[in-house]
Amino acid sequence: MQTNIAHSPTMAQSRGLPKKLRLWTLLGLQAIIFVAVTRPLFRSILVNAGESDAKSAVHLIAKELAALPEHPPENLAAWMSEQPILLHKLSDARIVDAHLEYHGYRISWEANSTKEFRGTLWAIPLDSGKTGRTNFHIQVR
């Protein structure tokens, strides 16, 4: 017995986009969504880390300034350039004019002539909102 069955296209064949193109389109859309969601989160993590690092640096520098037997220097950058241990601990710090730049913050020293305290150490974001959101200061006694 012979059957007369006509071969028809298989159901697996789609009429729209080819299977590989649909797969790559789906992967591309997922990548765009992933970047759109994680980029602001990553930026926030970096800003928080920079703030934390700046706060630690200010505490470390203030501790060293408070330990000085003589009156603290007028120029923080000049003083820091002569402190190899401090420069090693803050190896990412850049000495610029009379201040330091460290992880998105400008760290500067404001000497005080009164006997109440020696001065104030400031940490201010270089680009507020992008490199940090908070200003820090410590009065060194």
Coordinates of C-alpha atoms in Angstrom, one line a residue:
M1 CA 0.0 0.0 0.0
Q2 CA 1.3 3.4 -1.0
T3 CA 0.4 6.5 0.8
N4 CA 0.1 9.8 -0.9
I5 CA 1.3 12.2 1.8
A6 CA 2.5 15.5 0.7
H7 CA 5.4 17.0 2.5
S8 CA 4.6 20.3 4.2
P9 CA 6.9 22.8 5.8
T10 CA 7.8 21.9 9.4
M11 CA 6.2 23.7 12.2
A12 CA 9.6 24.6 13.6
Q13 CA 10.2 27.1 10.8
S14 CA 9.1 30.6 11.8
R15 CA 7.7 33.1 9.5
G16 CA 9.3 36.1 11.3
L17 CA 12.9 36.9 12.0
P18 CA 15.4 34.1 11.8
K19 CA 16.1 32.4 15.1
K20 CA 19.7 33.7 15.5
L21 CA 18.6 37.3 14.8
R22 CA 15.9 37.0 17.5
L23 CA 18.4 35.6 20.0
W24 CA 20.9 38.4 19.3
T25 CA 18.2 41.0 19.5
L26 CA 17.0 39.6 22.9
L27 CA 20.6 39.5 24.2
G28 CA 21.2 43.1 23.0
L29 CA 18.1 44.4 24.8
Q30 CA 19.1 42.6 28.0
A31 CA 22.5 44.2 27.8
I32 CA 21.0 47.6 27.4
I33 CA 18.7 47.1 30.4
F34 CA 21.6 45.7 32.4
V35 CA 23.8 48.8 31.7
A36 CA 21.0 51.2 32.3
V37 CA 20.3 49.7 35.7
T38 CA 23.8 49.0 37.0
R39 CA 25.6 52.2 35.8
P40 CA 23.9 54.5 38.4
L41 CA 24.4 51.9 41.0
F42 CA 28.1 51.6 40.2
R43 CA 28.5 55.4 40.2
S44 CA 26.9 55.5 43.7
I45 CA 29.3 52.8 44.9
L46 CA 32.3 54.8 43.6
V47 CA 31.1 58.0 45.2
N48 CA 30.5 56.3 48.6
A49 CA 34.0 54.7 48.4
G50 CA 35.6 58.1 47.6
E51 CA 33.9 59.7 50.5
S52 CA 35.0 56.9 52.8
D53 CA 38.6 57.2 51.6
A54 CA 38.6 60.9 52.0
K55 CA 37.3 60.7 55.5
S56 CA 40.0 58.2 56.4
A57 CA 42.7 60.3 54.8
V58 CA 41.5 63.4 56.8
H59 CA 41.6 61.5 60.0
L60 CA 45.1 60.1 59.2
I61 CA 46.5 63.5 58.3
A62 CA 44.9 65.3 61.3
K63 CA 46.4 62.7 63.6
E64 CA 49.9 63.4 62.2
L65 CA 49.4 67.2 62.4
A66 CA 48.2 67.0 66.0
A67 CA 51.3 65.0 66.9
L68 CA 53.7 67.7 65.7
P69 CA 55.7 69.3 68.5
E70 CA 55.8 72.6 66.7
H71 CA 53.1 74.7 65.1
P72 CA 51.7 73.0 62.0
P73 CA 52.8 74.2 58.6
E74 CA 51.1 76.8 56.6
N75 CA 51.4 74.8 53.3
L76 CA 49.9 71.3 53.6
A77 CA 51.4 70.1 50.2
A78 CA 54.9 71.2 51.2
W79 CA 54.6 69.4 54.5
M80 CA 53.2 66.3 53.0
S81 CA 56.0 66.1 50.4
E82 CA 58.4 65.6 53.4
Q83 CA 56.3 62.8 55.0
P84 CA 57.3 59.6 53.3
I85 CA 55.2 57.3 55.6
L86 CA 52.1 59.4 55.1
L87 CA 52.7 59.6 51.3
H88 CA 53.1 55.8 51.3
K89 CA 49.8 55.3 53.2
L90 CA 48.1 57.8 50.8
S91 CA 49.8 56.6 47.7
D92 CA 47.0 57.8 45.4
A93 CA 47.2 61.4 46.7
R94 CA 48.4 64.1 44.3
I95 CA 50.1 67.1 45.6
V96 CA 48.7 70.2 43.8
D97 CA 49.8 73.7 44.8
A98 CA 49.1 74.0 48.5
H99 CA 46.6 71.2 48.8
L100 CA 46.1 67.5 48.1
E101 CA 43.7 65.7 45.7
Y102 CA 42.7 62.3 46.9
H103 CA 39.9 60.1 45.4
G104 CA 37.9 62.9 44.1
Y105 CA 38.4 65.2 47.1
R106 CA 40.5 68.3 47.6
I107 CA 42.2 68.2 51.1
S108 CA 43.4 71.5 52.3
W109 CA 44.8 73.0 55.6
E110 CA 43.6 76.2 57.1
A111 CA 46.0 77.2 59.9
N112 CA 44.7 79.0 63.0
S113 CA 46.7 81.5 65.0
T114 CA 44.7 81.1 68.3
K115 CA 45.8 78.7 71.0
E116 CA 42.3 77.0 71.0
F117 CA 43.2 74.8 68.1
R118 CA 46.0 74.6 65.5
G119 CA 43.9 74.7 62.4
T120 CA 41.2 73.0 60.3
L121 CA 41.7 70.2 57.8
W122 CA 39.1 70.3 55.0
A123 CA 38.1 67.7 52.5
I124 CA 35.8 69.1 49.7
P125 CA 34.6 67.2 46.6
L126 CA 36.4 68.3 43.4
D127 CA 33.1 68.0 41.5
S128 CA 30.2 68.0 43.9
G129 CA 27.7 65.2 43.2
K130 CA 30.1 63.3 40.9
T131 CA 33.2 62.7 43.0
G132 CA 31.5 63.2 46.4
R133 CA 28.5 64.7 48.1
T134 CA 29.8 65.5 51.6
N135 CA 32.3 68.1 52.9
F136 CA 34.5 66.9 55.8
H137 CA 36.6 68.9 58.2
I138 CA 38.5 68.3 61.4
Q139 CA 39.7 70.9 63.8
V140 CA 43.2 69.9 64.9
R141 CA 44.0 70.7 68.5

